Coordinates of C-alpha atoms in Angstrom, one line a residue:
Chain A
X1 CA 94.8 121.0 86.4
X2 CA 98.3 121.8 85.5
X3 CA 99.5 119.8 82.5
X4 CA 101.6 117.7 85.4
X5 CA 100.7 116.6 88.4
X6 CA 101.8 114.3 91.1
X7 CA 99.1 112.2 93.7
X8 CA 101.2 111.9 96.4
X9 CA 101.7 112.3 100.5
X10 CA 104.8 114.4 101.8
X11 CA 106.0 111.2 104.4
X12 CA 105.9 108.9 101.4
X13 CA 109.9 108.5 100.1
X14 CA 108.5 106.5 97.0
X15 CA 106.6 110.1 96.4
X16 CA 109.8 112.0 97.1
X17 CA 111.2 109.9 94.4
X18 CA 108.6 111.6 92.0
X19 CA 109.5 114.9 93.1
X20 CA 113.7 115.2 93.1
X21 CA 112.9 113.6 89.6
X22 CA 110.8 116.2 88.8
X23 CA 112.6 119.1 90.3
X24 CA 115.6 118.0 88.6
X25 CA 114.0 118.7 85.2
X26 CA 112.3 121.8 86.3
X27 CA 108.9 120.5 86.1
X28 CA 106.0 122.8 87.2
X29 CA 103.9 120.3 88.3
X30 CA 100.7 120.4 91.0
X31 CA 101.1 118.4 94.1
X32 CA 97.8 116.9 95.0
X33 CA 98.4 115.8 98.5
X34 CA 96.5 112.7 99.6
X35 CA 94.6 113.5 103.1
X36 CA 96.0 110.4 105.2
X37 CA 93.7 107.8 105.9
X38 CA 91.9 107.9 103.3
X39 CA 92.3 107.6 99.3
X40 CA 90.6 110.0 96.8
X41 CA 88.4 109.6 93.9
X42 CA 91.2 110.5 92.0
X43 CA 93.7 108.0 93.1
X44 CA 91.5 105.3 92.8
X45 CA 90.9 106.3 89.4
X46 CA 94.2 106.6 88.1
X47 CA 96.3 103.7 89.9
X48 CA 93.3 101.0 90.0
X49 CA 95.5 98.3 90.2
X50 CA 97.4 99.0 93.1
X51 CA 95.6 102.1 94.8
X52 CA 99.0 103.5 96.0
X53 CA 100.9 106.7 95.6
X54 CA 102.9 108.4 93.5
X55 CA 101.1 108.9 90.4
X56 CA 102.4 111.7 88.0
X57 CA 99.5 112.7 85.9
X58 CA 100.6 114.0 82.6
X59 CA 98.0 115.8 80.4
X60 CA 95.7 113.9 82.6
X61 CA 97.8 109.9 81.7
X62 CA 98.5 108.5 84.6
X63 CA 102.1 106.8 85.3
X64 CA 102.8 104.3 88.4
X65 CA 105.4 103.0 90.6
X66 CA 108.5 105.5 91.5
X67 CA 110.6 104.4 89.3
X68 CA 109.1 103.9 86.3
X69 CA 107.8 107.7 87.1
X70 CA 111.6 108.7 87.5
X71 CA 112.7 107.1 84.0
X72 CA 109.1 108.4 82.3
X73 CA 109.9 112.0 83.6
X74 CA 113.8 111.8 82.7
X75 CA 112.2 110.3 79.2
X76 CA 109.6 113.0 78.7
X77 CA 111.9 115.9 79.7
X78 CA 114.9 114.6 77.6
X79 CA 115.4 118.3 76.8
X80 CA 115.9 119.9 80.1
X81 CA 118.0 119.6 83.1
X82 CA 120.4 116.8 83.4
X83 CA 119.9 112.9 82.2
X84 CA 118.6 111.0 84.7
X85 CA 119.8 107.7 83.6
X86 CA 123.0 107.3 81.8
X87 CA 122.9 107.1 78.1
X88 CA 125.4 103.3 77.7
X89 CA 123.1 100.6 77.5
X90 CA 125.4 98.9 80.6
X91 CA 125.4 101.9 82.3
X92 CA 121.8 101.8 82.1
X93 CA 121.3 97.9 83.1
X94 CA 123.7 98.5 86.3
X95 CA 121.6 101.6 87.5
X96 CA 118.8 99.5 87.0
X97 CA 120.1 96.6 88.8
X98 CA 121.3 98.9 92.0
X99 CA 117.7 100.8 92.1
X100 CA 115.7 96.9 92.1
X101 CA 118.4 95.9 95.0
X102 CA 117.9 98.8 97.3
X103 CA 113.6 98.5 97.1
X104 CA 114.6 94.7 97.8
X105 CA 116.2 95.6 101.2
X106 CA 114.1 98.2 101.8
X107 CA 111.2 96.6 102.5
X108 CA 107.5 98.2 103.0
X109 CA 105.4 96.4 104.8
X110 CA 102.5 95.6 102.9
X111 CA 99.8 95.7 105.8
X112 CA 100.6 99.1 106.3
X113 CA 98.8 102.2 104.7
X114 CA 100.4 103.8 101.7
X115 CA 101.7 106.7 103.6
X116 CA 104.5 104.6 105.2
X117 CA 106.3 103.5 107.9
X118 CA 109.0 102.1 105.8
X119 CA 110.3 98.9 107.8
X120 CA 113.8 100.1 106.7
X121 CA 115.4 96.8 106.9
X122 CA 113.3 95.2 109.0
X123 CA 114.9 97.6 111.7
X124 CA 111.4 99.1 112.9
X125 CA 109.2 95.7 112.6
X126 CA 111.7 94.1 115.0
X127 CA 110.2 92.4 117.4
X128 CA 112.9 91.9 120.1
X129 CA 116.4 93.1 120.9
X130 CA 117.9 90.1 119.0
X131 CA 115.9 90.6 115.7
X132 CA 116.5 93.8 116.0
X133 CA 120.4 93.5 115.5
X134 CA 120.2 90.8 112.6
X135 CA 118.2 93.3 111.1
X136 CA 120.8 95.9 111.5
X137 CA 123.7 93.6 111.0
X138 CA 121.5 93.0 107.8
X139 CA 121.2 96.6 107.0
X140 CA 124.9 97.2 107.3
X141 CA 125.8 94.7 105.1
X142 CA 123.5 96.1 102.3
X143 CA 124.9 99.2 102.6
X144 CA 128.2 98.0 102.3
X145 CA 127.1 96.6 99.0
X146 CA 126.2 99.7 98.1
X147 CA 129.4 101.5 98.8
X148 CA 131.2 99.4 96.7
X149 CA 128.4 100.4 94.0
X150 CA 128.7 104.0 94.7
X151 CA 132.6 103.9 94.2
X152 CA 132.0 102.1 91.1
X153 CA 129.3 104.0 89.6
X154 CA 130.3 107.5 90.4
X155 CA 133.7 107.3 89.4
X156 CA 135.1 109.3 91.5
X157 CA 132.2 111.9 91.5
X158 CA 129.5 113.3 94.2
X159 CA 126.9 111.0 93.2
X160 CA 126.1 107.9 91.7
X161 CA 125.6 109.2 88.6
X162 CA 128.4 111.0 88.4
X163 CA 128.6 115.0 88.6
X164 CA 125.0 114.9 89.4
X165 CA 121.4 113.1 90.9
X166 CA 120.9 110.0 88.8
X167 CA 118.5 107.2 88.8
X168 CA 120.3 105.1 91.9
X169 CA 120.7 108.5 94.1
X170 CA 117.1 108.8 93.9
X171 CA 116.2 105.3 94.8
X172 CA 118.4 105.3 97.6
X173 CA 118.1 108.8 98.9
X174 CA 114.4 109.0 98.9
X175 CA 114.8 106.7 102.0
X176 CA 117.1 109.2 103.8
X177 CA 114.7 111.3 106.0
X178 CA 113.2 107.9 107.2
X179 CA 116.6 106.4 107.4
X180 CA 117.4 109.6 110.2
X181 CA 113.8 108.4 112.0
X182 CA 114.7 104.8 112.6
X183 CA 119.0 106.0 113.3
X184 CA 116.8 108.0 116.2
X185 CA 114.2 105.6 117.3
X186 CA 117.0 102.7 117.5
X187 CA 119.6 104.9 118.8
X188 CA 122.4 103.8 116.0
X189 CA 123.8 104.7 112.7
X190 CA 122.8 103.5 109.8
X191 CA 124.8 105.4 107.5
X192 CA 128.2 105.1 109.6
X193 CA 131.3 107.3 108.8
X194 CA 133.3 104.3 110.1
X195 CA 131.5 101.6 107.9
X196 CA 130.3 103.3 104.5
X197 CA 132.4 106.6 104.6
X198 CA 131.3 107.4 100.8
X199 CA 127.8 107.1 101.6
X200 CA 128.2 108.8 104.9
X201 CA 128.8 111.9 102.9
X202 CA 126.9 111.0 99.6
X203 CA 123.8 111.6 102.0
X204 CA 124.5 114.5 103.5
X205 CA 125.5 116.1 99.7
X206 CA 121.7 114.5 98.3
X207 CA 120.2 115.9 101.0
X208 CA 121.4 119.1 100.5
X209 CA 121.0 119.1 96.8
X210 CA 118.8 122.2 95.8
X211 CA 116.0 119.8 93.9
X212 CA 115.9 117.4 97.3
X213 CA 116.5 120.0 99.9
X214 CA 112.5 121.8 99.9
X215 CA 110.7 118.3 99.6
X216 CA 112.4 116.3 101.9
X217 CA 111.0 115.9 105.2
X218 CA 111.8 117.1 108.0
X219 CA 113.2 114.3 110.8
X220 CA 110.6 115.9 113.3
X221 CA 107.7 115.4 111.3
X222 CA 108.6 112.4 110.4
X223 CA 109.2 111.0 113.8
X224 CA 105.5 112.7 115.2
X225 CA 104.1 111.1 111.6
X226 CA 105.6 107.9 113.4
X227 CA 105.1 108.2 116.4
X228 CA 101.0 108.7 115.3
X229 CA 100.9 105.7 113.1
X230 CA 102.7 102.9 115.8
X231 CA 100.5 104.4 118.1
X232 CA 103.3 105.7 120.6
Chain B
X1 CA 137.8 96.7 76.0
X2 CA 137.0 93.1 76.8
X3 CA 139.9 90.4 76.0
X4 CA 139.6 88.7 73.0
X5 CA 138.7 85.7 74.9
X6 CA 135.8 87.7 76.6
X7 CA 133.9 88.3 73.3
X8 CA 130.4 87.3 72.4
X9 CA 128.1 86.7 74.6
X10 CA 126.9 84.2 77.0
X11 CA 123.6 83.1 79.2
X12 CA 123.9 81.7 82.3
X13 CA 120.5 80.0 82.8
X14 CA 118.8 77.1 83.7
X15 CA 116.3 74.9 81.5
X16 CA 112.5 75.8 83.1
X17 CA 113.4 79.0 84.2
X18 CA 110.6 81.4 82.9
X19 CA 113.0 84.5 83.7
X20 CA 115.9 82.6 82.0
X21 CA 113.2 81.7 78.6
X22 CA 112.6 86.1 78.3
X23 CA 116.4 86.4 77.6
X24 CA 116.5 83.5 74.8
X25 CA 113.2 84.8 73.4
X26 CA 114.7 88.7 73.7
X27 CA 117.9 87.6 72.0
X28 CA 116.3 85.7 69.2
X29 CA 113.6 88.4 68.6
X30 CA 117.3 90.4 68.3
X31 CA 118.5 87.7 65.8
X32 CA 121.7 87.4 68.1
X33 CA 123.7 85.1 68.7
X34 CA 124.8 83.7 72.3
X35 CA 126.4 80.6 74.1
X36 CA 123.8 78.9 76.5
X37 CA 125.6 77.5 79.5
X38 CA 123.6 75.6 81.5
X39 CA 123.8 76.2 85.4
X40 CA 123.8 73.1 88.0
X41 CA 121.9 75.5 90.9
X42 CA 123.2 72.9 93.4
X43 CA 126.6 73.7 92.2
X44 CA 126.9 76.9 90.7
X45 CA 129.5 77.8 88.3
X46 CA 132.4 79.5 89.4
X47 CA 131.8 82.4 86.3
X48 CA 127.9 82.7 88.1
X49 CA 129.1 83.2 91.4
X50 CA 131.4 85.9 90.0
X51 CA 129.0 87.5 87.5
X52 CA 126.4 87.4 89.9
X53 CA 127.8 88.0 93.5
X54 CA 125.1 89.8 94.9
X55 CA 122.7 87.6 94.0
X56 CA 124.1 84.4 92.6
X57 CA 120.9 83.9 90.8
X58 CA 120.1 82.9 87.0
X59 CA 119.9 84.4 84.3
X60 CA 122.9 86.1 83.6
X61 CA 123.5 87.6 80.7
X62 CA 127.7 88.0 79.7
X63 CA 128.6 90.3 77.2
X64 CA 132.2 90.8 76.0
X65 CA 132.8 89.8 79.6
X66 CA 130.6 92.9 81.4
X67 CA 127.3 90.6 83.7
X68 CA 124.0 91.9 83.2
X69 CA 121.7 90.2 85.9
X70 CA 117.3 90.3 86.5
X71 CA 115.5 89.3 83.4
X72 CA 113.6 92.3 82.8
X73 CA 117.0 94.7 83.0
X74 CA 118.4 92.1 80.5
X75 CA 115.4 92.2 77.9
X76 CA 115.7 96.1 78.7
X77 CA 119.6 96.0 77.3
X78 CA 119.2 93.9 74.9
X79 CA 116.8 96.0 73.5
X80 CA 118.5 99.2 73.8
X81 CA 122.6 97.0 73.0
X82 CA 121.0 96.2 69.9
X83 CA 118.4 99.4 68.9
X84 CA 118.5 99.0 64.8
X85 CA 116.0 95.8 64.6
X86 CA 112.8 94.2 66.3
X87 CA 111.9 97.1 69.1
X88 CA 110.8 95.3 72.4
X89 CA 110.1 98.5 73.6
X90 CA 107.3 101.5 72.0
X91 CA 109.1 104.5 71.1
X92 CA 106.6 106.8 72.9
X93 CA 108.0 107.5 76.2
X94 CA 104.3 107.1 77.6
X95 CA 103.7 103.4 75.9
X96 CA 107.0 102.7 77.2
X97 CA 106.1 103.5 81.0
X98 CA 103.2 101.4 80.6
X99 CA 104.9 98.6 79.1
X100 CA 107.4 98.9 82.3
X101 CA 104.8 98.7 84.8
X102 CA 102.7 95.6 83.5
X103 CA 106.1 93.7 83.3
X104 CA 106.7 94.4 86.7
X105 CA 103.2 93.5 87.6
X106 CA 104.1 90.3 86.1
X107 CA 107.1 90.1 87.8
X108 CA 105.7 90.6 91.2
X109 CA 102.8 88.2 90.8
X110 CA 103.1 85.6 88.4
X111 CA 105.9 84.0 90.1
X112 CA 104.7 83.8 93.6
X113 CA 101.0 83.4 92.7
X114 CA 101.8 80.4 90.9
X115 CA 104.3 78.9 93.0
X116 CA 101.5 78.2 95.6
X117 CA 99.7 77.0 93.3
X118 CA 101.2 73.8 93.0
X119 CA 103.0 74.1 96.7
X120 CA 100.0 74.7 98.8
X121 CA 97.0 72.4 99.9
X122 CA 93.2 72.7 101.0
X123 CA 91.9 76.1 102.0
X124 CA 95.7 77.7 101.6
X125 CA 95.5 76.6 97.5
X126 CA 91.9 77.5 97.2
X127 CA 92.8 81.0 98.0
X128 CA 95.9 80.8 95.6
X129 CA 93.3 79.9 93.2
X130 CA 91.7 83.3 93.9
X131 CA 94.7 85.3 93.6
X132 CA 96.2 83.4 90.3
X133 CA 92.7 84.1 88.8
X134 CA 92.6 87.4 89.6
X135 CA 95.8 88.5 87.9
X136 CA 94.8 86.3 85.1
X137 CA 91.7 88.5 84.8
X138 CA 93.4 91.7 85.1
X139 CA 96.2 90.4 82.1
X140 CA 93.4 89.7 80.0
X141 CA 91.7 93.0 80.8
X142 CA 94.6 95.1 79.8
X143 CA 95.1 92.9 77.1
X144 CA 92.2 93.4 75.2
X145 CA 91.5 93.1 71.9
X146 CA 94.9 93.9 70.8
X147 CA 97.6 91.5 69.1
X148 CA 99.8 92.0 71.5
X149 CA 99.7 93.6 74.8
X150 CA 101.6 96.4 73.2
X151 CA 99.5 96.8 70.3
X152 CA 100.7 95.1 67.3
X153 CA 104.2 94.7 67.9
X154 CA 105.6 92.0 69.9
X155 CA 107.6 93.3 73.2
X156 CA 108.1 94.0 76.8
X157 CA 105.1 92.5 78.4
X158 CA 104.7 89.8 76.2
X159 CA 107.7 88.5 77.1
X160 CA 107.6 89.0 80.4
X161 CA 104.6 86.6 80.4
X162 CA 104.4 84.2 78.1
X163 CA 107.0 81.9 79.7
X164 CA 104.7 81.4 82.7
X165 CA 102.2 80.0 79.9
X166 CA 104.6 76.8 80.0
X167 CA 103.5 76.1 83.4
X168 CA 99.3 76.1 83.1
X169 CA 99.7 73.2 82.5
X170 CA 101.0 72.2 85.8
X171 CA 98.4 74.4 87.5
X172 CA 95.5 72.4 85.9
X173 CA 96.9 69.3 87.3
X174 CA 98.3 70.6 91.0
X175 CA 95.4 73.2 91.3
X176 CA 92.7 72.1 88.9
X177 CA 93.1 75.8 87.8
X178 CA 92.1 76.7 83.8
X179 CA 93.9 79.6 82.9
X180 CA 92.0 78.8 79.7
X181 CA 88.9 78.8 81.4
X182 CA 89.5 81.4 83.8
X183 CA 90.8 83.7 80.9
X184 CA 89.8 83.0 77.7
X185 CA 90.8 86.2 76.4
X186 CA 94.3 85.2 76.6
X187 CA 94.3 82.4 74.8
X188 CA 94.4 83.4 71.4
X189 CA 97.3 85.5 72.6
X190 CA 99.2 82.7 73.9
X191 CA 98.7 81.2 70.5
X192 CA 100.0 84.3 68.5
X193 CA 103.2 84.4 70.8
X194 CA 103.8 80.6 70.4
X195 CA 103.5 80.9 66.4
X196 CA 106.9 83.4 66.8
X197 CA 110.0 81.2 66.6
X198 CA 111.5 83.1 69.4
X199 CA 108.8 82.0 71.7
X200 CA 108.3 78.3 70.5
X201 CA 112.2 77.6 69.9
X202 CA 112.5 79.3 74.3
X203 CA 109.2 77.6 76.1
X204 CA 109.9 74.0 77.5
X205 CA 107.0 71.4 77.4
X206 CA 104.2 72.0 79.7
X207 CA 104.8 68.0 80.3
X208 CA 108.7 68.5 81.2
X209 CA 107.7 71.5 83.1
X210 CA 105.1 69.4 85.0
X211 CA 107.4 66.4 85.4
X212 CA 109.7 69.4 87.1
X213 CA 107.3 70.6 89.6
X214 CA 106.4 67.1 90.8
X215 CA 110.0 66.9 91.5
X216 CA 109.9 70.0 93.4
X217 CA 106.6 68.9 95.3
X218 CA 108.5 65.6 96.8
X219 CA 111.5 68.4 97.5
X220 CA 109.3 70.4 99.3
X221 CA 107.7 67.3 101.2
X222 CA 110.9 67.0 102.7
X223 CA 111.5 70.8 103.7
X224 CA 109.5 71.5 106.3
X225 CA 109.4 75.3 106.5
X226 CA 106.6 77.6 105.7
X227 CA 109.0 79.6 103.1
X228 CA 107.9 78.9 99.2
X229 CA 110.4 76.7 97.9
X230 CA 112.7 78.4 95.3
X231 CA 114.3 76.1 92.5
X232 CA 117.2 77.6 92.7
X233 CA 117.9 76.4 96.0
X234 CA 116.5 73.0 95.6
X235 CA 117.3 72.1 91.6
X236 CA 120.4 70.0 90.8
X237 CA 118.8 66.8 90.0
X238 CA 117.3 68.1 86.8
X239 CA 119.3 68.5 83.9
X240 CA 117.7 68.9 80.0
X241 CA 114.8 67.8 81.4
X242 CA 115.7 64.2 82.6
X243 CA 115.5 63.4 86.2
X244 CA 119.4 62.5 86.8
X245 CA 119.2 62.0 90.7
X246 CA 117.3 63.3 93.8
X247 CA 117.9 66.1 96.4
X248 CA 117.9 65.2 99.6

């Protein structure tokens, strides 16, 4: 084995979080996919406690949970690429505070399988029309929130870590190629023009970002992935 | 640059709160020193509601005017605002990933598990019981022999946890729940942490804490909603630990 690795399925955005983080430091690193359904030996062996992907295996040391991943690997590849996190202890706290918030809105469901569906608000588990809006109305209001967070932190800049991907761009944007599934599936937009204009075109820029651009999925495959696991 | 009236630091918080209790234990490990303001959570404070707008939740911690909020980002910046004494965090970048993702085991199961604890009846708290045991077992596990689930310094996890260690008390007598029993492994540690002034000086009384969550039980009596009652929303008749009036 490589001396990194990542345990991980391509739908998964908290595995996409692994790999911009990675990609950003210009980590060679193995990608051991997960075969759906079912979880390896491996897996099971390095996250026992939870049983989930990611896990970035370094020298064979298992690290769990995105984004404790994303600060190890910003940690352990101080030296190369560009700081993941800011270096001002506020800075730091506020990033921190942003990347809890957006996981909080951007709710998994648990009784799902680890290579998720993400409920993405609440959007895609709504049951009829009517939860269906509160949960959009919902949705809009977070991102809201976190337009006013991107103005703040990015000063100005393409991201919200400034001139390039930090901590809170990963968070968020890992949920971008799902956030396109459920703008289809619903038939609205999510990231509006109208109602978050910065973050309108703060997604199009992550996703086009050289270190997000190969790993992110692909809207198709994500809505037959979809489609397969609803059973549509 | 903060005004000179904005200088220093502050800590919104409320008396039993366990997150509130790993920001006075963080700060004293530090040697700093703060203002505690106690928060009425039926009437918040007007600095609260603007230092914590998203949320509008306790702790908070204020320095030189700039809100830090969630209790494991503020132990986090208080350990990196104040870097030259008492570490809270390993230096190895490895040890420090680990420490991160037992505190947030903590954080996502502690509360929750225990709230039902003392919320729940019949079948609904017997499988509480399970679940409360189960983390308890996996804590002690990962615990081990060591001082401190760090090793032999005092940090992260420790304080992530030992503040819910005011409230097995309460769990014996809702739940009939040992922690002691269930894991012995952790009392020793529980003793260790409580020998550190930081810890002793932030931990309420298991009896105060008690007398607490038998207020919250008749609170919740008179909700009837399947949600888990959160002090925050219910608290306002408590203040320093003396029943001042009922909610409700």
């Amino acid at each position: 084995m490589a001396a990194a690795a990542l345990i991980g399925g391509w739908p998964s955005p908290f595995v996409l979080r692994a790999r911009v983080a990675l990609n950003l430091k210009g980590v060679e690193y193995e990608f051991l996919q997960e075969k759906y359904g079912e979880k390896s030996e491996l897996l099971l062996r390095s996250n026992p406690v939870y049983k989930k992907v990611p896990v970035l295996l370094h020298h064979d040391k298992p690290v769990c949970e995105s984004m404790i991943i994303v600060e190890y690997v910003d940690a352990a590849w101080a030296k190369s690429g560009q700081a993941i996190l800011p270096a001002d202890p506020y800075e730091r706290a506020l990033h921190r505070f942003w990347a809890v918030y957006i996981d909080d809105k951007v709710r998994m469901p648990p009784s799902i399988s680890d290579l998720l569906v993400p409920s993405m608000f609440g959007i895609a588990k709504a049951q009829t029309e009517e939860a269906k809006a509160e949960s959009v109305e919902q949705a809009w209001a977070a991102l809201k929130l976190l337009e006013e967070a991107f103005e703040k932190l990015s000063k100005g800049k393409a991201f919200f870590g400034g001139g390039t991907i930090g901590y809170v761009d990963i968070a968020l944007g890992a949920y971008l190629g799902w956030a396109k599934v459920i703008e289809q599936m619903a038939g609205l937009k999510l990231f509006d023009e109208e109602k978050t204009p910065l973050l309108a075109v703060w997604a199009e820029r992550f996703c086009a970002h050289e270190a997000v651009k190969e790993v992110m999925p692909e809207t198709e495959k994500l809505m037959e992935f979809a489609k397969m696991r609803l059973g549509k | 640059m903060a005004e000179g009236e904005n200088k220093g630091l502050v800590l919104l918080d409320f008396w039993v709160s366990p997150f509130g209790q790993r920001c006075r234990i963080a700060l004293a490990e530090k040697g700093v020193e703060y203002e505690y303001r106690e928060e009425n959570l039926r009437d918040k404070s007007p600095l609260l509601l603007k230092s914590n707008p998203v949320h509008k939740k306790i702790p908070v911690l204020i320095h030189d005017g700039k809100p830090v909020c969630e209790s494991l980002i503020i132990v986090q910046y208080i350990d990196e605002a104040w870097p030259d004494r008492a570490p809270l965090l390993p230096a190895d970048s490895y040890a420090r990933a680990q420490a991160r993702f037992w505190a947030d085991l903590v954080d996502k199961k502690m509360y929750e598990s225990g709230t039902k604890l003392w919320k729940l009846k019949g079948e609904a708290q017997e499988e509480a019981k399970k679940e409360f045991i189960e983390i308890l077992k996996l804590l002690e596990g990962e615990l081990g022999d060591k001082k401190y689930f760090g090793g032999d310094t005092f940090g992260l996890v420790d304080i992530a946890l030992v503040p819910f260690t005011a409230w097995f008390y309460s769990y014996e007598a809702c739940a009939n729940l040992s922690a002691e029993k269930e894991a012995p492994k952790l009392v020793p540690w529980v003793k260790r942490c409580r020998e550190r002034e930081s810890v002793s000086k932030s931990l309420p009384d298991p009896l105060k804490v008690y007398e607490f969550v038998c207020f919250l039980k008749k609170l919740c009596s008179w909700h009837v909603n399947g949600h888990l009652c959160r002090p925050e929303y219910i608290v306002g008749g408590f203040r320093h630990g003396r029943l001042t009036s009922f909610v409700g």
